[in-house]
Coordinates of C-alpha atoms in Angstrom, one line a residue:
M1 CA 11.9 25.1 59.2
T2 CA 13.6 27.3 61.7
E3 CA 15.1 30.5 60.2
R4 CA 18.9 30.5 60.0
R5 CA 21.2 33.5 60.2
V6 CA 23.0 32.4 57.1
K7 CA 21.7 30.5 54.0
L8 CA 23.5 27.4 52.8
G9 CA 23.7 26.8 49.1
L10 CA 25.0 24.0 46.9
I11 CA 26.9 24.0 43.6
L12 CA 25.3 21.7 41.1
P13 CA 27.4 19.0 39.4
L14 CA 27.4 20.5 36.0
F15 CA 30.9 19.1 35.2
S16 CA 29.3 15.6 35.3
G17 CA 27.9 16.4 31.9
D18 CA 24.6 14.9 33.0
T19 CA 21.7 17.3 33.2
A20 CA 19.5 14.8 34.9
R21 CA 22.0 14.4 37.7
S22 CA 22.1 18.2 38.2
V23 CA 18.3 18.4 38.3
E24 CA 18.1 15.4 40.7
T25 CA 20.7 17.0 43.0
A26 CA 18.7 20.2 43.1
Q27 CA 15.5 18.3 44.0
A28 CA 17.4 16.4 46.7
A29 CA 19.0 19.6 48.1
E30 CA 15.5 21.2 48.3
A31 CA 14.2 18.1 50.1
D32 CA 17.2 18.1 52.5
G33 CA 16.7 21.7 53.5
F34 CA 19.4 23.6 51.6
D35 CA 18.4 27.2 50.7
G36 CA 19.7 27.4 47.1
V37 CA 21.5 25.7 44.2
F38 CA 23.9 27.4 41.9
G39 CA 25.9 26.6 38.8
F40 CA 29.3 27.6 37.3
D41 CA 29.3 29.2 33.8
H42 CA 31.9 27.0 32.0
F43 CA 31.8 25.1 28.8
F44 CA 34.3 22.6 30.1
P45 CA 36.0 22.5 33.5
P46 CA 38.7 25.1 34.1
E47 CA 42.3 23.8 33.5
A48 CA 40.9 20.7 31.9
P49 CA 41.0 19.5 28.3
S50 CA 38.2 20.8 26.1
N51 CA 36.9 17.3 25.6
R52 CA 35.8 17.2 29.3
P53 CA 32.0 17.7 29.6
S54 CA 30.0 20.4 31.3
V55 CA 26.3 21.2 30.8
E56 CA 25.3 24.8 30.1
V57 CA 24.2 26.7 33.2
Y58 CA 21.2 28.7 32.1
T59 CA 19.4 25.8 30.3
T60 CA 20.1 23.5 33.3
L61 CA 18.8 26.1 35.7
A62 CA 15.6 26.3 33.6
A63 CA 15.1 22.6 34.2
V64 CA 15.8 23.1 37.9
A65 CA 13.4 26.0 38.1
A66 CA 10.6 24.0 36.6
T67 CA 11.1 21.0 38.9
T68 CA 11.6 22.7 42.3
E69 CA 9.5 24.9 44.4
R70 CA 11.5 26.6 47.2
V71 CA 15.2 26.8 46.6
A72 CA 16.9 29.8 45.2
L73 CA 18.8 29.1 41.9
G74 CA 21.5 31.1 40.3
T75 CA 24.7 31.6 38.4
L76 CA 28.0 31.7 40.3
V77 CA 29.1 33.4 38.3
T78 CA 28.1 34.0 34.6
R79 CA 30.9 35.6 32.6
A80 CA 29.8 39.0 31.3
V81 CA 31.9 38.6 28.1
L82 CA 30.2 35.4 27.0
R83 CA 26.8 36.9 26.2
P84 CA 25.4 40.4 25.3
A85 CA 24.0 42.2 28.2
G86 CA 20.5 42.1 26.8
M87 CA 20.6 38.3 26.5
I88 CA 21.8 38.0 30.1
A89 CA 18.9 40.1 31.2
K90 CA 16.4 38.1 29.1
L91 CA 17.8 34.8 30.4
A92 CA 17.7 35.9 34.0
A93 CA 14.2 37.4 33.7
T94 CA 12.8 34.3 32.1
L95 CA 14.4 32.1 34.9
D96 CA 12.8 34.4 37.5
V97 CA 9.4 33.9 35.8
I98 CA 9.8 30.1 35.5
S99 CA 10.9 29.8 39.2
G100 CA 8.3 32.3 40.6
G101 CA 10.9 34.8 41.7
R102 CA 13.8 32.6 42.9
M103 CA 16.6 33.6 40.5
V104 CA 19.9 35.1 41.6
L105 CA 22.1 36.5 38.8
G106 CA 25.8 36.3 39.7
I107 CA 28.1 38.1 37.2
G108 CA 31.9 38.0 36.9
S109 CA 34.5 39.4 34.6
G110 CA 36.3 36.1 34.0
D111 CA 39.9 34.9 34.8
P112 CA 43.0 33.9 32.8
I113 CA 42.1 30.3 33.4
D114 CA 39.0 30.8 31.2
A115 CA 41.0 31.7 28.1
P116 CA 41.1 28.1 26.7
E117 CA 37.2 28.1 26.5
H118 CA 37.3 31.3 24.5
V119 CA 39.8 29.7 22.1
A120 CA 37.9 26.4 21.8
Y121 CA 34.5 28.0 21.2
G122 CA 35.4 31.2 19.5
F123 CA 34.2 33.5 22.2
P124 CA 35.5 37.1 22.2
N125 CA 37.6 38.2 25.2
L126 CA 38.9 41.4 26.6
G127 CA 42.0 42.5 28.7
V128 CA 41.7 42.7 32.5
R129 CA 40.9 46.4 32.6
D130 CA 38.4 46.3 29.8
R131 CA 36.7 43.2 31.3
R132 CA 36.1 45.1 34.5
T133 CA 34.7 48.1 32.7
H134 CA 32.6 45.9 30.6
M135 CA 31.3 44.0 33.6
G136 CA 30.2 47.3 35.3
E137 CA 28.4 48.4 32.1
T138 CA 26.7 45.0 31.8
V139 CA 25.4 45.2 35.4
A140 CA 24.1 48.7 34.8
A141 CA 22.4 47.6 31.5
V142 CA 20.9 44.5 33.1
K143 CA 19.5 46.3 36.1
A144 CA 18.1 49.1 33.9
L145 CA 16.2 46.5 31.8
F146 CA 15.0 44.7 35.0
R147 CA 13.5 48.1 36.0
G148 CA 11.8 48.4 32.7
E149 CA 14.1 51.2 31.6
P150 CA 16.4 51.6 28.5
Y151 CA 20.2 51.6 28.9
S152 CA 21.9 54.6 27.4
G153 CA 25.1 52.8 26.4
G154 CA 28.7 52.8 27.4
T155 CA 32.2 52.2 26.1
H156 CA 31.7 48.4 25.6
V157 CA 27.9 47.8 26.0
P158 CA 25.8 49.6 23.4
A159 CA 22.5 51.3 24.1
I160 CA 19.6 48.9 24.7
S161 CA 16.1 50.2 24.3
G162 CA 14.2 47.1 25.5
P163 CA 11.6 46.6 27.0
L164 CA 12.2 43.3 28.7
L165 CA 8.9 41.4 28.4
P166 CA 7.7 39.5 30.2
P167 CA 9.3 41.3 33.1
P168 CA 10.9 39.6 36.0
V169 CA 8.6 38.5 38.8
R170 CA 10.1 40.8 41.4
D171 CA 10.2 44.6 41.1
G172 CA 13.7 45.5 40.0
G173 CA 14.4 42.0 38.9
P174 CA 16.6 39.2 40.4
P175 CA 19.3 40.3 42.8
V176 CA 22.6 40.8 41.0
W177 CA 25.8 39.6 42.7
L178 CA 29.3 40.4 41.5
G179 CA 32.1 37.8 41.9
G180 CA 35.7 38.8 42.4
Q181 CA 38.3 39.4 45.1
G182 CA 39.9 42.6 43.9
D183 CA 38.9 45.8 45.8
Q184 CA 37.9 47.4 42.5
V185 CA 35.3 44.6 42.0
V186 CA 34.1 44.8 45.6
R187 CA 33.7 48.6 45.4
L188 CA 31.8 48.2 42.1
A189 CA 29.5 45.7 43.8
G190 CA 28.9 48.2 46.6
G191 CA 28.0 50.9 44.1
L192 CA 26.0 49.0 41.5
A193 CA 25.0 45.5 42.6
D194 CA 22.8 43.9 45.2
G195 CA 25.5 41.5 46.5
W196 CA 29.1 40.4 46.3
N197 CA 30.6 36.9 46.3
G198 CA 34.0 36.1 47.7
W199 CA 35.3 32.8 46.4
G200 CA 37.4 30.6 48.7
M201 CA 38.5 33.3 51.1
A202 CA 39.5 32.8 54.7
P203 CA 37.0 34.4 57.1
E204 CA 39.5 37.0 58.2
A205 CA 40.2 38.1 54.6
F206 CA 36.5 37.9 53.8
R207 CA 35.9 40.3 56.7
G208 CA 38.2 42.9 55.2
K209 CA 36.4 42.8 51.9
V210 CA 33.0 43.1 53.6
D211 CA 34.3 46.2 55.3
T212 CA 35.2 47.7 51.9
L213 CA 31.9 46.6 50.5
E214 CA 29.9 48.2 53.3
E215 CA 32.0 51.4 53.1
E216 CA 31.3 51.9 49.4
A217 CA 27.6 51.0 49.7
G218 CA 27.1 53.1 52.8
A219 CA 28.6 56.2 51.2
L220 CA 25.9 55.9 48.6
G221 CA 23.1 55.0 51.0
R222 CA 22.8 51.5 49.7
E223 CA 22.6 48.0 51.3
V224 CA 24.5 45.2 49.6
E225 CA 24.8 41.6 50.9
A226 CA 28.1 39.7 51.2
T227 CA 28.2 36.1 50.2
W228 CA 30.8 33.4 50.4
A229 CA 31.5 30.3 48.2
G230 CA 34.2 27.7 48.0
I231 CA 35.2 24.1 47.8
V232 CA 34.9 22.2 51.2
V233 CA 35.8 18.8 52.5
V234 CA 33.3 17.8 55.2
G235 CA 34.1 14.5 57.0
E236 CA 32.3 12.3 59.4
D237 CA 35.1 13.3 61.8
E238 CA 38.5 14.9 61.5
A239 CA 40.2 11.7 60.5
D240 CA 37.7 11.1 57.7
A241 CA 38.3 14.7 56.4
E242 CA 42.1 14.2 56.5
R243 CA 41.8 11.0 54.5
I244 CA 39.7 12.8 51.8
S245 CA 42.0 15.8 51.6
A246 CA 45.1 13.6 51.4
G247 CA 43.5 11.7 48.5
R248 CA 42.7 14.9 46.7
K249 CA 46.3 16.2 47.2
D250 CA 47.7 13.0 45.9
K251 CA 45.7 13.5 42.7
G252 CA 47.0 17.1 42.4
I253 CA 43.7 18.6 43.4
M254 CA 44.2 21.8 45.5
G255 CA 42.2 24.8 46.5
D256 CA 39.9 23.5 49.3
A257 CA 38.7 26.4 51.4
F258 CA 37.8 24.2 54.3
S259 CA 38.6 20.7 55.5
G260 CA 37.3 19.2 58.7
S261 CA 34.5 17.4 60.5
A262 CA 30.8 18.2 60.0
E263 CA 30.8 19.8 63.5
H264 CA 33.7 22.0 62.6
F265 CA 32.1 22.9 59.3
A266 CA 29.0 24.2 61.1
E267 CA 31.4 26.3 63.2
F268 CA 33.1 27.6 60.0
V269 CA 29.7 28.6 58.6
R270 CA 28.8 30.4 61.8
Q271 CA 32.1 32.2 61.7
L272 CA 31.4 33.4 58.1
A273 CA 27.9 34.5 59.4
D274 CA 29.7 36.5 62.1
E275 CA 31.7 38.2 59.3
R276 CA 28.3 39.2 57.8
A277 CA 28.0 36.6 55.1
T278 CA 24.3 36.1 54.2
W279 CA 25.0 33.0 52.1
V280 CA 27.6 30.2 52.2
I281 CA 27.6 28.3 48.9
V282 CA 29.7 25.1 48.6
V283 CA 31.2 22.6 46.3
L284 CA 31.0 19.4 48.4
A285 CA 34.2 17.5 47.6
G286 CA 34.8 13.9 48.4
P287 CA 32.3 10.9 48.5
A288 CA 28.9 11.1 46.9
D289 CA 27.2 11.1 50.3
R290 CA 28.5 14.4 51.5
R291 CA 25.2 16.2 50.8
E292 CA 23.4 13.8 53.0
L293 CA 26.0 14.2 55.7
V294 CA 25.7 18.0 55.7
A295 CA 21.9 17.7 55.7
E296 CA 22.0 15.3 58.7
K297 CA 24.6 17.0 60.8
V298 CA 25.2 20.6 59.7
L299 CA 21.8 22.0 58.7
P300 CA 20.2 21.1 62.1
A301 CA 23.1 22.6 63.9
L302 CA 22.8 25.9 62.0
A303 CA 19.0 25.9 62.5
A304 CA 19.6 25.5 66.3
G305 CA 21.8 28.6 66.3

């Protein structure tokens, strides 16, 4: 397959509550030519009742890792407050081993909309400032364990001696991306992580965050990749996309980062690549055949340059 400037990833349908469907989607995405598959870290869909289903991300990715060969797989993003740092490192390292070095560990601090999950399942939580400090310590701890080193401890994350065995496949472990739009998170990613993910941002706003990311990383002599993710409506043509978007709005579903034809979506991806995105990872909203549409019309256009 021709090398593309930007990789295209797909969010798996974990909110279907059907693990087999997520595994089958990952296998189909690999066959179609997508570069990666990712999962949200939620125990039920955000802003939905707690009796709505969602399969757990790490166990589902283990099934994906064992039944695919090429696609990257990862969390977008796992909430640092849900699991001890040592457990996150162990889960990610094991997935890296199962997949032969294809794991991407996305980490985030969590948002206010996650609070009902903490109540429903008895998960501990922290305030905004403490969550960000905790996330930074979690990243430092995880990356130390990936390197085969102990973590000395911080304010929220205790000392962890390790070692992490078996180790990840890759030296230094899976790449760690931080998710979040605030400049503090972007700068933290530039200083500590391997990548940053901006959810649902317009290309112009994304560019500004990438500038901040590269400024922070460059001052420390580091290189950190910028990645984009969001909900997109891809139509056969503009009229098709407008019909899908209108139907979603009628149901009260908002938050689409893009709506337009397959041709225009390819242009949108190229624009994000021009803004230095290395990945574009999407939730494909609308009819069930959108993955096939993107595979047929968008992937070849991106491969052609």
